[in-house]
């Protein structure tokens, strides 16, 4: 669009524009740091291709927040009421472009479907709760802006659905999503090999501790991309059974193995239990033929895992054997309510489950407030409590941050964004899950594994959200936005193809006069 407009100008106008740009760049060196000018020039050069390929920005968001990089790596730009970084600006910019195209282009469709309505209600009511909260003094603008930034990436749904509707772009984004998840898992394996002493990825890298006793050589690895690993782990088995080409089956098999090791290395019990639940539901969603294929794949993997584990355990001093032993111990601790396996074993005053119980008990009166609005993002819901805060404060955690923190992210959203906001988010999630479970066969075959696996993985993550504040986590919201947006775009693409096919059939079958 921009290229067409410029090419239509007369030659003398193009010369004047070039001279003006040159003078502007030259003059800027007198007032602005040359390095900043250089970055601005590069940004302008890259602006056009990025505008034409919004999927690149979506991938950039995933890489920045949900892989092995420090989520704070991008510098913040002050905007008066808070700060934004380049990815925040890209998100806002593309949503603005969608609105402008709807106004300027007659043939550009911008319709809200049920899932989009749910996300819109979620974000609108969250913003309304925050505005009211700032006015009433239940929250402050600075802390509210930070939490709003964290959840704003659910809006990536709209960027994908409105601006990424070509099949080539949808396919590219889908396969890149799976590749990124596999890459994170491979990086986790590399981190395990070098050990916790040398950190090569960003995240919690520590010696695994069971009941406060560290296990030498065994690294517990919880990177920013853990939700990517979790989601892709539940997608890859479907890619394997839906694929006909043997080479690709083996490629997907290797990727699934890396993802399985990555899931184990998190030592997150909710990940393990959630994955088992998801795979059982996946079996129910499939047709009988694919149920048999998937059951066969599971059986082969279980037998291979037992045999390989037995062989490795013959030498109990190896790092791999200790990891297997720690995994078994960690899994059996599911049935022991007094276990605690956090990073701060030496200073925590209470067990992990008791910690969460106290948080939920204190939060419940706030959750049950007789109003659809919340306290506002960034709000505190409790006073300082030494029984759960003292040890963490000694480790450097801010006392005020702890007063607004709760592991149960369902409660987090209800308290701060309100019940209507929460219902909007859960409604959008439920629509995605239901379509993936019941209507996956309506989309093109190459998209079916992603639709089933990604949508049903949300079940496990929503269960994990009762003990993990993932729903308001910057490492999760871009992943959620991509899952919801890609599923919507895939179903919409299939609907358009069905309509085009129906129209073609009608044209062919119309008798000539």
GROMACS .gro file of C-alpha atoms in nm:
model
  513
    1UNK     CA    1   0.000   0.000   0.000
    2UNK     CA    2   0.274   0.249   0.100
    3UNK     CA    3   0.491   0.139  -0.194
    4UNK     CA    4   0.206   0.197  -0.442
    5UNK     CA    5   0.140   0.547  -0.307
    6UNK     CA    6   0.504   0.655  -0.337
    7UNK     CA    7   0.548   0.511  -0.688
    8UNK     CA    8   0.252   0.718  -0.810
    9UNK     CA    9   0.424   1.050  -0.721
   10UNK     CA   10   0.591   1.262  -0.994
   11UNK     CA   11   0.975   1.236  -1.017
   12UNK     CA   12   1.044   1.583  -0.872
   13UNK     CA   13   0.834   1.499  -0.566
   14UNK     CA   14   1.037   1.183  -0.504
   15UNK     CA   15   1.359   1.390  -0.523
   16UNK     CA   16   1.221   1.645  -0.274
   17UNK     CA   17   1.120   1.364  -0.036
   18UNK     CA   18   1.470   1.211  -0.058
   19UNK     CA   19   1.634   1.551   0.011
   20UNK     CA   20   1.401   1.613   0.308
   21UNK     CA   21   1.478   1.272   0.456
   22UNK     CA   22   1.852   1.330   0.413
   23UNK     CA   23   1.838   1.672   0.578
   24UNK     CA   24   1.625   1.531   0.860
   25UNK     CA   25   1.873   1.252   0.929
   26UNK     CA   26   2.167   1.493   0.917
   27UNK     CA   27   2.002   1.741   1.153
   28UNK     CA   28   1.903   1.468   1.397
   29UNK     CA   29   2.268   1.391   1.476
   30UNK     CA   30   2.295   1.735   1.639
   31UNK     CA   31   2.019   1.658   1.889
   32UNK     CA   32   1.998   1.280   1.927
   33UNK     CA   33   2.254   1.009   2.004
   34UNK     CA   34   2.378   0.869   1.666
   35UNK     CA   35   2.319   0.512   1.792
   36UNK     CA   36   1.951   0.591   1.850
   37UNK     CA   37   1.929   0.750   1.503
   38UNK     CA   38   2.083   0.436   1.353
   39UNK     CA   39   1.826   0.215   1.524
   40UNK     CA   40   1.546   0.445   1.407
   41UNK     CA   41   1.671   0.422   1.048
   42UNK     CA   42   1.691   0.044   1.069
   43UNK     CA   43   1.343   0.041   1.220
   44UNK     CA   44   1.204   0.244   0.929
   45UNK     CA   45   1.374   0.013   0.679
   46UNK     CA   46   1.220  -0.292   0.847
   47UNK     CA   47   0.880  -0.126   0.898
   48UNK     CA   48   0.735  -0.212   0.558
   49UNK     CA   49   0.808  -0.589   0.564
   50UNK     CA   50   0.685  -0.615   0.923
   51UNK     CA   51   0.361  -0.439   0.831
   52UNK     CA   52   0.312  -0.686   0.548
   53UNK     CA   53   0.402  -0.984   0.769
   54UNK     CA   54   0.238  -0.946   1.113
   55UNK     CA   55   0.319  -1.311   1.182
   56UNK     CA   56   0.684  -1.207   1.226
   57UNK     CA   57   0.587  -0.979   1.513
   58UNK     CA   58   0.379  -1.256   1.671
   59UNK     CA   59   0.680  -1.487   1.653
   60UNK     CA   60   0.894  -1.207   1.797
   61UNK     CA   61   0.657  -1.186   2.094
   62UNK     CA   62   0.685  -1.560   2.157
   63UNK     CA   63   1.065  -1.552   2.131
   64UNK     CA   64   1.094  -1.247   2.357
   65UNK     CA   65   0.871  -1.371   2.637
   66UNK     CA   66   0.819  -1.747   2.609
   67UNK     CA   67   1.150  -1.915   2.526
   68UNK     CA   68   1.489  -1.910   2.701
   69UNK     CA   69   1.547  -1.534   2.699
   70UNK     CA   70   1.515  -1.293   2.989
   71UNK     CA   71   1.164  -1.148   2.962
   72UNK     CA   72   1.311  -0.813   3.067
   73UNK     CA   73   1.560  -0.807   2.780
   74UNK     CA   74   1.359  -0.549   2.584
   75UNK     CA   75   1.412  -0.191   2.709
   76UNK     CA   76   1.101  -0.002   2.821
   77UNK     CA   77   0.998   0.328   2.664
   78UNK     CA   78   0.823   0.574   2.903
   79UNK     CA   79   0.480   0.690   2.776
   80UNK     CA   80   0.374   0.911   3.066
   81UNK     CA   81   0.133   0.672   3.241
   82UNK     CA   82   0.375   0.380   3.233
   83UNK     CA   83   0.623   0.215   2.999
   84UNK     CA   84   0.601   0.003   2.684
   85UNK     CA   85   0.861  -0.187   2.485
   86UNK     CA   86   0.885  -0.255   2.113
   87UNK     CA   87   0.666  -0.567   2.133
   88UNK     CA   88   0.398  -0.379   2.326
   89UNK     CA   89   0.403  -0.109   2.057
   90UNK     CA   90   0.380  -0.372   1.782
   91UNK     CA   91   0.076  -0.529   1.949
   92UNK     CA   92  -0.101  -0.194   1.984
   93UNK     CA   93   0.006  -0.092   1.634
   94UNK     CA   94  -0.133  -0.400   1.461
   95UNK     CA   95  -0.465  -0.375   1.644
   96UNK     CA   96  -0.478  -0.012   1.529
   97UNK     CA   97  -0.400  -0.118   1.171
   98UNK     CA   98  -0.689  -0.367   1.180
   99UNK     CA   99  -0.928  -0.091   1.290
  100UNK     CA  100  -0.799   0.153   1.025
  101UNK     CA  101  -0.831  -0.108   0.751
  102UNK     CA  102  -1.190  -0.172   0.856
  103UNK     CA  103  -1.261   0.199   0.818
  104UNK     CA  104  -1.068   0.253   0.493
  105UNK     CA  105  -1.122  -0.073   0.302
  106UNK     CA  106  -1.474  -0.176   0.212
  107UNK     CA  107  -1.385  -0.540   0.147
  108UNK     CA  108  -1.193  -0.583   0.475
  109UNK     CA  109  -1.401  -0.786   0.719
  110UNK     CA  110  -1.367  -0.718   1.090
  111UNK     CA  111  -1.626  -0.928   1.270
  112UNK     CA  112  -1.631  -1.033   1.633
  113UNK     CA  113  -1.692  -1.403   1.673
  114UNK     CA  114  -1.790  -1.560   2.009
  115UNK     CA  115  -1.430  -1.625   2.112
  116UNK     CA  116  -1.332  -1.269   2.024
  117UNK     CA  117  -1.628  -1.133   2.219
  118UNK     CA  118  -1.509  -1.326   2.525
  119UNK     CA  119  -1.157  -1.181   2.499
  120UNK     CA  120  -1.296  -0.831   2.438
  121UNK     CA  121  -1.517  -0.858   2.749
  122UNK     CA  122  -1.220  -0.986   2.949
  123UNK     CA  123  -0.997  -0.694   2.854
  124UNK     CA  124  -1.265  -0.423   2.864
  125UNK     CA  125  -1.389  -0.520   3.211
  126UNK     CA  126  -1.030  -0.550   3.334
  127UNK     CA  127  -0.956  -0.195   3.216
  128UNK     CA  128  -1.282  -0.067   3.364
  129UNK     CA  129  -1.205  -0.233   3.699
  130UNK     CA  130  -0.859  -0.077   3.696
  131UNK     CA  131  -0.988   0.273   3.617
  132UNK     CA  132  -1.245   0.249   3.896
  133UNK     CA  133  -0.981   0.098   4.126
  134UNK     CA  134  -0.742   0.391   4.065
  135UNK     CA  135  -1.024   0.639   4.132
  136UNK     CA  136  -1.128   0.460   4.452
  137UNK     CA  137  -0.773   0.403   4.574
  138UNK     CA  138  -0.774   0.021   4.570
  139UNK     CA  139  -0.483   0.025   4.324
  140UNK     CA  140  -0.222   0.262   4.186
  141UNK     CA  141  -0.150   0.339   3.823
  142UNK     CA  142   0.216   0.233   3.818
  143UNK     CA  143   0.157  -0.119   3.948
  144UNK     CA  144  -0.164  -0.152   3.745
  145UNK     CA  145   0.019  -0.070   3.420
  146UNK     CA  146   0.269  -0.350   3.478
  147UNK     CA  147   0.002  -0.616   3.526
  148UNK     CA  148  -0.203  -0.485   3.232
  149UNK     CA  149   0.104  -0.524   3.010
  150UNK     CA  150   0.137  -0.884   3.122
  151UNK     CA  151  -0.217  -0.982   3.022
  152UNK     CA  152  -0.246  -0.757   2.714
  153UNK     CA  153  -0.092  -1.026   2.494
  154UNK     CA  154  -0.418  -1.220   2.497
  155UNK     CA  155  -0.507  -0.954   2.238
  156UNK     CA  156  -0.265  -1.123   1.997
  157UNK     CA  157  -0.579  -1.323   1.914
  158UNK     CA  158  -0.715  -1.022   1.724
  159UNK     CA  159  -0.390  -0.961   1.535
  160UNK     CA  160  -0.385  -1.322   1.413
  161UNK     CA  161  -0.755  -1.352   1.331
  162UNK     CA  162  -0.789  -1.012   1.160
  163UNK     CA  163  -0.453  -0.982   0.983
  164UNK     CA  164  -0.320  -1.337   0.933
  165UNK     CA  165  -0.582  -1.509   0.717
  166UNK     CA  166  -0.372  -1.644   0.429
  167UNK     CA  167  -0.308  -2.018   0.441
  168UNK     CA  168   0.068  -1.976   0.391
  169UNK     CA  169   0.094  -1.740   0.689
  170UNK     CA  170  -0.125  -1.958   0.910
  171UNK     CA  171   0.084  -2.265   0.828
  172UNK     CA  172   0.409  -2.075   0.885
  173UNK     CA  173   0.295  -1.953   1.226
  174UNK     CA  174   0.168  -2.298   1.328
  175UNK     CA  175   0.488  -2.486   1.240
  176UNK     CA  176   0.707  -2.210   1.385
  177UNK     CA  177   0.512  -2.234   1.712
  178UNK     CA  178   0.592  -2.605   1.735
  179UNK     CA  179   0.956  -2.546   1.637
  180UNK     CA  180   1.002  -2.282   1.908
  181UNK     CA  181   0.861  -2.516   2.174
  182UNK     CA  182   1.096  -2.793   2.061
  183UNK     CA  183   1.393  -2.555   2.061
  184UNK     CA  184   1.320  -2.455   2.421
  185UNK     CA  185   1.311  -2.823   2.520
  186UNK     CA  186   1.644  -2.886   2.344
  187UNK     CA  187   1.795  -2.591   2.533
  188UNK     CA  188   1.666  -2.740   2.860
  189UNK     CA  189   1.838  -3.070   2.779
  190UNK     CA  190   2.162  -2.880   2.712
  191UNK     CA  191   2.122  -2.696   3.044
  192UNK     CA  192   2.073  -3.028   3.223
  193UNK     CA  193   2.392  -3.164   3.068
  194UNK     CA  194   2.609  -2.869   3.178
  195UNK     CA  195   2.443  -2.862   3.521
  196UNK     CA  196   2.292  -2.584   3.736
  197UNK     CA  197   2.628  -2.422   3.808
  198UNK     CA  198   2.653  -2.279   3.453
  199UNK     CA  199   2.329  -2.107   3.345
  200UNK     CA  200   2.290  -2.096   2.967
  201UNK     CA  201   1.916  -2.018   2.962
  202UNK     CA  202   1.700  -1.771   3.150
  203UNK     CA  203   1.474  -1.901   3.425
  204UNK     CA  204   1.489  -2.093   3.750
  205UNK     CA  205   1.798  -2.313   3.722
  206UNK     CA  206   1.872  -2.491   4.048
  207UNK     CA  207   1.971  -2.820   4.199
  208UNK     CA  208   1.655  -3.022   4.247
  209UNK     CA  209   1.554  -3.047   4.614
  210UNK     CA  210   1.325  -3.312   4.763
  211UNK     CA  211   1.198  -3.234   5.114
  212UNK     CA  212   1.469  -2.968   5.148
  213UNK     CA  213   1.754  -3.204   5.050
  214UNK     CA  214   1.935  -3.114   4.729
  215UNK     CA  215   2.007  -3.389   4.476
  216UNK     CA  216   2.358  -3.343   4.347
  217UNK     CA  217   2.399  -3.305   3.967
  218UNK     CA  218   2.022  -3.297   3.901
  219UNK     CA  219   1.908  -2.959   3.766
  220UNK     CA  220   1.550  -2.841   3.799
  221UNK     CA  221   1.486  -2.617   3.498
  222UNK     CA  222   1.187  -2.386   3.472
  223UNK     CA  223   1.244  -2.151   3.177
  224UNK     CA  224   1.020  -1.874   3.050
  225UNK     CA  225   0.919  -2.110   2.768
  226UNK     CA  226   0.782  -2.383   2.995
  227UNK     CA  227   0.426  -2.332   2.869
  228UNK     CA  228   0.545  -2.363   2.510
  229UNK     CA  229   0.711  -2.693   2.600
  230UNK     CA  230   0.396  -2.812   2.777
  231UNK     CA  231   0.165  -2.723   2.489
  232UNK     CA  232   0.390  -2.864   2.216
  233UNK     CA  233   0.441  -3.186   2.415
  234UNK     CA  234   0.066  -3.244   2.391
  235UNK     CA  235   0.056  -3.153   2.021
  236UNK     CA  236   0.343  -3.366   1.883
  237UNK     CA  237   0.187  -3.714   1.937
  238UNK     CA  238  -0.095  -3.602   1.709
  239UNK     CA  239   0.146  -3.479   1.443
  240UNK     CA  240   0.305  -3.826   1.455
  241UNK     CA  241  -0.016  -4.025   1.403
  242UNK     CA  242  -0.159  -3.785   1.142
  243UNK     CA  243   0.161  -3.788   0.936
  244UNK     CA  244   0.195  -4.043   0.653
  245UNK     CA  245   0.557  -3.978   0.556
  246UNK     CA  246   0.799  -4.189   0.760
  247UNK     CA  247   1.081  -3.934   0.767
  248UNK     CA  248   0.853  -3.672   0.913
  249UNK     CA  249   0.717  -3.921   1.164
  250UNK     CA  250   1.071  -3.982   1.289
  251UNK     CA  251   1.140  -3.608   1.296
  252UNK     CA  252   0.828  -3.547   1.504
  253UNK     CA  253   0.923  -3.843   1.723
  254UNK     CA  254   1.264  -3.692   1.805
  255UNK     CA  255   1.099  -3.356   1.878
  256UNK     CA  256   0.847  -3.526   2.108
  257UNK     CA  257   1.129  -3.700   2.295
  258UNK     CA  258   1.302  -3.367   2.358
  259UNK     CA  259   0.973  -3.216   2.476
  260UNK     CA  260   0.912  -3.513   2.708
  261UNK     CA  261   1.254  -3.466   2.867
  262UNK     CA  262   1.181  -3.094   2.898
  263UNK     CA  263   0.853  -3.166   3.080
  264UNK     CA  264   1.034  -3.398   3.319
  265UNK     CA  265   1.312  -3.147   3.390
  266UNK     CA  266   1.062  -2.885   3.512
  267UNK     CA  267   0.975  -3.123   3.800
  268UNK     CA  268   0.632  -2.954   3.792
  269UNK     CA  269   0.386  -3.214   3.915
  270UNK     CA  270   0.091  -3.019   3.775
  271UNK     CA  271   0.252  -3.044   3.428
  272UNK     CA  272   0.283  -3.419   3.461
  273UNK     CA  273  -0.070  -3.477   3.586
  274UNK     CA  274  -0.214  -3.228   3.337
  275UNK     CA  275  -0.043  -3.401   3.044
  276UNK     CA  276  -0.184  -3.740   3.146
  277UNK     CA  277  -0.534  -3.593   3.170
  278UNK     CA  278  -0.502  -3.418   2.833
  279UNK     CA  279  -0.383  -3.731   2.651
  280UNK     CA  280  -0.677  -3.928   2.791
  281UNK     CA  281  -0.918  -3.661   2.666
  282UNK     CA  282  -0.740  -3.658   2.327
  283UNK     CA  283  -0.812  -4.030   2.296
  284UNK     CA  284  -1.181  -3.960   2.351
  285UNK     CA  285  -1.181  -3.689   2.084
  286UNK     CA  286  -1.030  -3.904   1.807
  287UNK     CA  287  -1.196  -4.150   1.571
  288UNK     CA  288  -1.147  -4.521   1.638
  289UNK     CA  289  -0.867  -4.568   1.385
  290UNK     CA  290  -0.656  -4.287   1.527
  291UNK     CA  291  -0.742  -4.390   1.883
  292UNK     CA  292  -0.579  -4.725   1.805
  293UNK     CA  293  -0.273  -4.556   1.652
  294UNK     CA  294  -0.229  -4.324   1.949
  295UNK     CA  295  -0.279  -4.606   2.201
  296UNK     CA  296  -0.013  -4.806   2.015
  297UNK     CA  297   0.226  -4.509   2.026
  298UNK     CA  298   0.171  -4.469   2.401
  299UNK     CA  299   0.231  -4.841   2.460
  300UNK     CA  300   0.559  -4.837   2.266
  301UNK     CA  301   0.677  -4.530   2.457
  302UNK     CA  302   0.587  -4.674   2.798
  303UNK     CA  303   0.771  -5.002   2.727
  304UNK     CA  304   1.074  -4.816   2.588
  305UNK     CA  305   1.077  -4.583   2.890
  306UNK     CA  306   1.071  -4.875   3.137
  307UNK     CA  307   1.348  -5.060   2.955
  308UNK     CA  308   1.566  -4.752   2.913
  309UNK     CA  309   1.509  -4.647   3.275
  310UNK     CA  310   1.605  -4.993   3.399
  311UNK     CA  311   1.926  -4.993   3.196
  312UNK     CA  312   2.026  -4.644   3.310
  313UNK     CA  313   1.951  -4.729   3.675
  314UNK     CA  314   2.209  -5.008   3.666
  315UNK     CA  315   2.467  -4.735   3.727
  316UNK     CA  316   2.300  -4.523   4.001
  317UNK     CA  317   2.587  -4.270   4.023
  318UNK     CA  318   2.525  -4.123   3.678
  319UNK     CA  319   2.342  -3.794   3.631
  320UNK     CA  320   2.072  -3.964   3.423
  321UNK     CA  321   2.006  -4.229   3.691
  322UNK     CA  322   1.979  -3.965   3.962
  323UNK     CA  323   1.734  -3.769   3.744
  324UNK     CA  324   1.515  -4.079   3.701
  325UNK     CA  325   1.522  -4.147   4.074
  326UNK     CA  326   1.433  -3.783   4.148
  327UNK     CA  327   1.145  -3.799   3.898
  328UNK     CA  328   0.998  -4.108   4.065
  329UNK     CA  329   1.037  -3.953   4.409
  330UNK     CA  330   0.881  -3.629   4.292
  331UNK     CA  331   0.585  -3.810   4.136
  332UNK     CA  332   0.513  -4.019   4.446
  333UNK     CA  333   0.516  -3.699   4.652
  334UNK     CA  334   0.184  -3.617   4.485
  335UNK     CA  335   0.028  -3.836   4.751
  336UNK     CA  336   0.206  -3.661   5.041
  337UNK     CA  337   0.034  -3.331   5.129
  338UNK     CA  338   0.319  -3.206   5.347
  339UNK     CA  339   0.585  -3.202   5.075
  340UNK     CA  340   0.752  -2.877   4.977
  341UNK     CA  341   0.989  -2.849   4.682
  342UNK     CA  342   1.053  -2.484   4.610
  343UNK     CA  343   1.367  -2.285   4.555
  344UNK     CA  344   1.356  -2.143   4.906
  345UNK     CA  345   1.336  -2.465   5.107
  346UNK     CA  346   1.580  -2.336   5.367
  347UNK     CA  347   1.384  -2.026   5.467
  348UNK     CA  348   1.017  -2.097   5.386
  349UNK     CA  349   0.799  -2.114   5.696
  350UNK     CA  350   0.526  -2.340   5.561
  351UNK     CA  351   0.465  -2.612   5.304
  352UNK     CA  352   0.378  -2.544   4.943
  353UNK     CA  353   0.019  -2.666   4.972
  354UNK     CA  354  -0.035  -2.490   5.305
  355UNK     CA  355   0.102  -2.169   5.156
  356UNK     CA  356  -0.158  -2.184   4.880
  357UNK     CA  357  -0.436  -2.273   5.125
  358UNK     CA  358  -0.364  -1.963   5.334
  359UNK     CA  359  -0.362  -1.742   5.023
  360UNK     CA  360  -0.696  -1.882   4.904
  361UNK     CA  361  -0.854  -1.845   5.247
  362UNK     CA  362  -0.754  -1.479   5.273
  363UNK     CA  363  -0.857  -1.408   4.914
  364UNK     CA  364  -1.201  -1.571   4.932
  365UNK     CA  365  -1.384  -1.271   5.088
  366UNK     CA  366  -1.245  -1.049   4.812
  367UNK     CA  367  -1.344  -1.303   4.544
  368UNK     CA  368  -1.703  -1.311   4.677
  369UNK     CA  369  -1.750  -0.933   4.677
  370UNK     CA  370  -2.106  -0.847   4.555
  371UNK     CA  371  -1.985  -0.649   4.253
  372UNK     CA  372  -1.893  -0.745   3.895
  373UNK     CA  373  -1.584  -0.521   3.910
  374UNK     CA  374  -1.251  -0.609   4.068
  375UNK     CA  375  -1.005  -0.409   4.276
  376UNK     CA  376  -0.806  -0.318   3.966
  377UNK     CA  377  -0.491  -0.468   3.822
  378UNK     CA  378  -0.192  -0.428   4.053
  379UNK     CA  379  -0.412  -0.414   4.365
  380UNK     CA  380  -0.320  -0.566   4.702
  381UNK     CA  381  -0.571  -0.810   4.844
  382UNK     CA  382  -0.411  -0.882   5.183
  383UNK     CA  383  -0.182  -0.750   5.452
  384UNK     CA  384   0.175  -0.866   5.508
  385UNK     CA  385   0.169  -1.216   5.663
  386UNK     CA  386   0.496  -1.333   5.823
  387UNK     CA  387   0.387  -1.697   5.814
  388UNK     CA  388   0.420  -1.704   5.434
  389UNK     CA  389   0.608  -1.383   5.350
  390UNK     CA  390   0.896  -1.357   5.595
  391UNK     CA  391   1.128  -1.612   5.435
  392UNK     CA  392   1.065  -1.481   5.085
  393UNK     CA  393   1.123  -1.122   5.192
  394UNK     CA  394   1.461  -1.228   5.334
  395UNK     CA  395   1.541  -1.359   4.985
  396UNK     CA  396   1.484  -1.015   4.831
  397UNK     CA  397   1.115  -1.022   4.739
  398UNK     CA  398   0.935  -0.691   4.775
  399UNK     CA  399   0.683  -0.688   5.060
  400UNK     CA  400   0.427  -0.494   4.856
  401UNK     CA  401   0.457  -0.734   4.562
  402UNK     CA  402   0.384  -1.025   4.794
  403UNK     CA  403   0.066  -0.855   4.918
  404UNK     CA  404  -0.075  -0.865   4.565
  405UNK     CA  405   0.057  -1.210   4.472
  406UNK     CA  406  -0.147  -1.530   4.478
  407UNK     CA  407  -0.070  -1.869   4.323
  408UNK     CA  408  -0.435  -1.924   4.225
  409UNK     CA  409  -0.456  -1.718   3.907
  410UNK     CA  410  -0.831  -1.778   3.876
  411UNK     CA  411  -0.869  -1.587   4.201
  412UNK     CA  412  -0.611  -1.333   4.079
  413UNK     CA  413  -0.826  -1.233   3.780
  414UNK     CA  414  -1.155  -1.240   3.973
  415UNK     CA  415  -1.017  -1.019   4.252
  416UNK     CA  416  -0.844  -0.766   4.030
  417UNK     CA  417  -1.035  -0.769   3.698
  418UNK     CA  418  -1.376  -0.881   3.827
  419UNK     CA  419  -1.619  -1.164   3.765
  420UNK     CA  420  -1.735  -1.045   3.422
  421UNK     CA  421  -1.377  -1.021   3.301
  422UNK     CA  422  -1.306  -1.372   3.431
  423UNK     CA  423  -1.619  -1.513   3.265
  424UNK     CA  424  -1.511  -1.357   2.934
  425UNK     CA  425  -1.168  -1.523   2.945
  426UNK     CA  426  -1.303  -1.860   3.056
  427UNK     CA  427  -1.577  -1.840   2.793
  428UNK     CA  428  -1.324  -1.783   2.515
  429UNK     CA  429  -1.113  -2.071   2.649
  430UNK     CA  430  -1.414  -2.303   2.671
  431UNK     CA  431  -1.511  -2.227   2.309
  432UNK     CA  432  -1.159  -2.313   2.192
  433UNK     CA  433  -1.154  -2.637   2.392
  434UNK     CA  434  -1.499  -2.748   2.276
  435UNK     CA  435  -1.424  -2.688   1.908
  436UNK     CA  436  -1.095  -2.872   1.936
  437UNK     CA  437  -1.269  -3.167   2.103
  438UNK     CA  438  -1.581  -3.192   1.887
  439UNK     CA  439  -1.518  -3.015   1.557
  440UNK     CA  440  -1.150  -3.072   1.473
  441UNK     CA  441  -1.251  -3.283   1.171
  442UNK     CA  442  -1.403  -2.975   1.003
  443UNK     CA  443  -1.062  -2.817   0.935
  444UNK     CA  444  -0.801  -2.917   0.679
  445UNK     CA  445  -0.610  -3.233   0.767
  446UNK     CA  446  -0.273  -3.062   0.814
  447UNK     CA  447  -0.420  -2.837   1.082
  448UNK     CA  448  -0.609  -3.106   1.272
  449UNK     CA  449  -0.321  -3.215   1.504
  450UNK     CA  450  -0.259  -2.856   1.611
  451UNK     CA  451  -0.628  -2.781   1.665
  452UNK     CA  452  -0.679  -3.089   1.883
  453UNK     CA  453  -0.354  -3.072   2.079
  454UNK     CA  454  -0.332  -2.697   2.140
  455UNK     CA  455  -0.697  -2.648   2.233
  456UNK     CA  456  -0.716  -2.948   2.466
  457UNK     CA  457  -0.387  -2.852   2.631
  458UNK     CA  458  -0.578  -2.554   2.768
  459UNK     CA  459  -0.767  -2.793   2.997
  460UNK     CA  460  -0.450  -2.892   3.180
  461UNK     CA  461  -0.330  -2.534   3.195
  462UNK     CA  462  -0.659  -2.411   3.340
  463UNK     CA  463  -0.627  -2.679   3.608
  464UNK     CA  464  -0.266  -2.575   3.673
  465UNK     CA  465  -0.386  -2.217   3.708
  466UNK     CA  466  -0.537  -2.307   4.048
  467UNK     CA  467  -0.184  -2.350   4.186
  468UNK     CA  468   0.020  -2.147   3.935
  469UNK     CA  469  -0.037  -1.776   3.853
  470UNK     CA  470   0.005  -1.846   3.483
  471UNK     CA  471  -0.309  -1.665   3.363
  472UNK     CA  472  -0.148  -1.331   3.451
  473UNK     CA  473   0.206  -1.430   3.354
  474UNK     CA  474   0.387  -1.255   3.069
  475UNK     CA  475   0.540  -1.590   2.971
  476UNK     CA  476   0.191  -1.738   2.917
  477UNK     CA  477  -0.033  -1.466   2.771
  478UNK     CA  478   0.146  -1.451   2.428
  479UNK     CA  479   0.119  -1.831   2.406
  480UNK     CA  480  -0.252  -1.814   2.493
  481UNK     CA  481  -0.310  -1.537   2.238
  482UNK     CA  482  -0.145  -1.744   1.964
  483UNK     CA  483  -0.336  -2.063   2.053
  484UNK     CA  484  -0.672  -1.886   2.057
  485UNK     CA  485  -0.597  -1.676   1.749
  486UNK     CA  486  -0.456  -1.960   1.538
  487UNK     CA  487  -0.749  -2.188   1.620
  488UNK     CA  488  -0.992  -1.912   1.519
  489UNK     CA  489  -0.802  -1.839   1.197
  490UNK     CA  490  -0.786  -2.209   1.105
  491UNK     CA  491  -1.160  -2.261   1.155
  492UNK     CA  492  -1.237  -1.941   0.966
  493UNK     CA  493  -1.015  -2.050   0.677
  494UNK     CA  494  -1.199  -2.383   0.656
  495UNK     CA  495  -1.538  -2.208   0.666
  496UNK     CA  496  -1.440  -1.980   0.378
  497UNK     CA  497  -1.323  -2.276   0.174
  498UNK     CA  498  -1.651  -2.456   0.236
  499UNK     CA  499  -1.846  -2.149   0.127
  500UNK     CA  500  -1.632  -2.108  -0.187
  501UNK     CA  501  -1.678  -2.476  -0.269
  502UNK     CA  502  -2.054  -2.447  -0.223
  503UNK     CA  503  -2.068  -2.142  -0.449
  504UNK     CA  504  -1.864  -2.322  -0.715
  505UNK     CA  505  -2.099  -2.620  -0.702
  506UNK     CA  506  -2.399  -2.391  -0.739
  507UNK     CA  507  -2.243  -2.222  -1.043
  508UNK     CA  508  -2.165  -2.557  -1.206
  509UNK     CA  509  -2.511  -2.698  -1.138
  510UNK     CA  510  -2.701  -2.387  -1.254
  511UNK     CA  511  -2.874  -2.469  -1.585
  512UNK     CA  512  -2.792  -2.238  -1.874
  513UNK     CA  513  -3.072  -2.037  -2.032
   0.00000   0.00000   0.00000
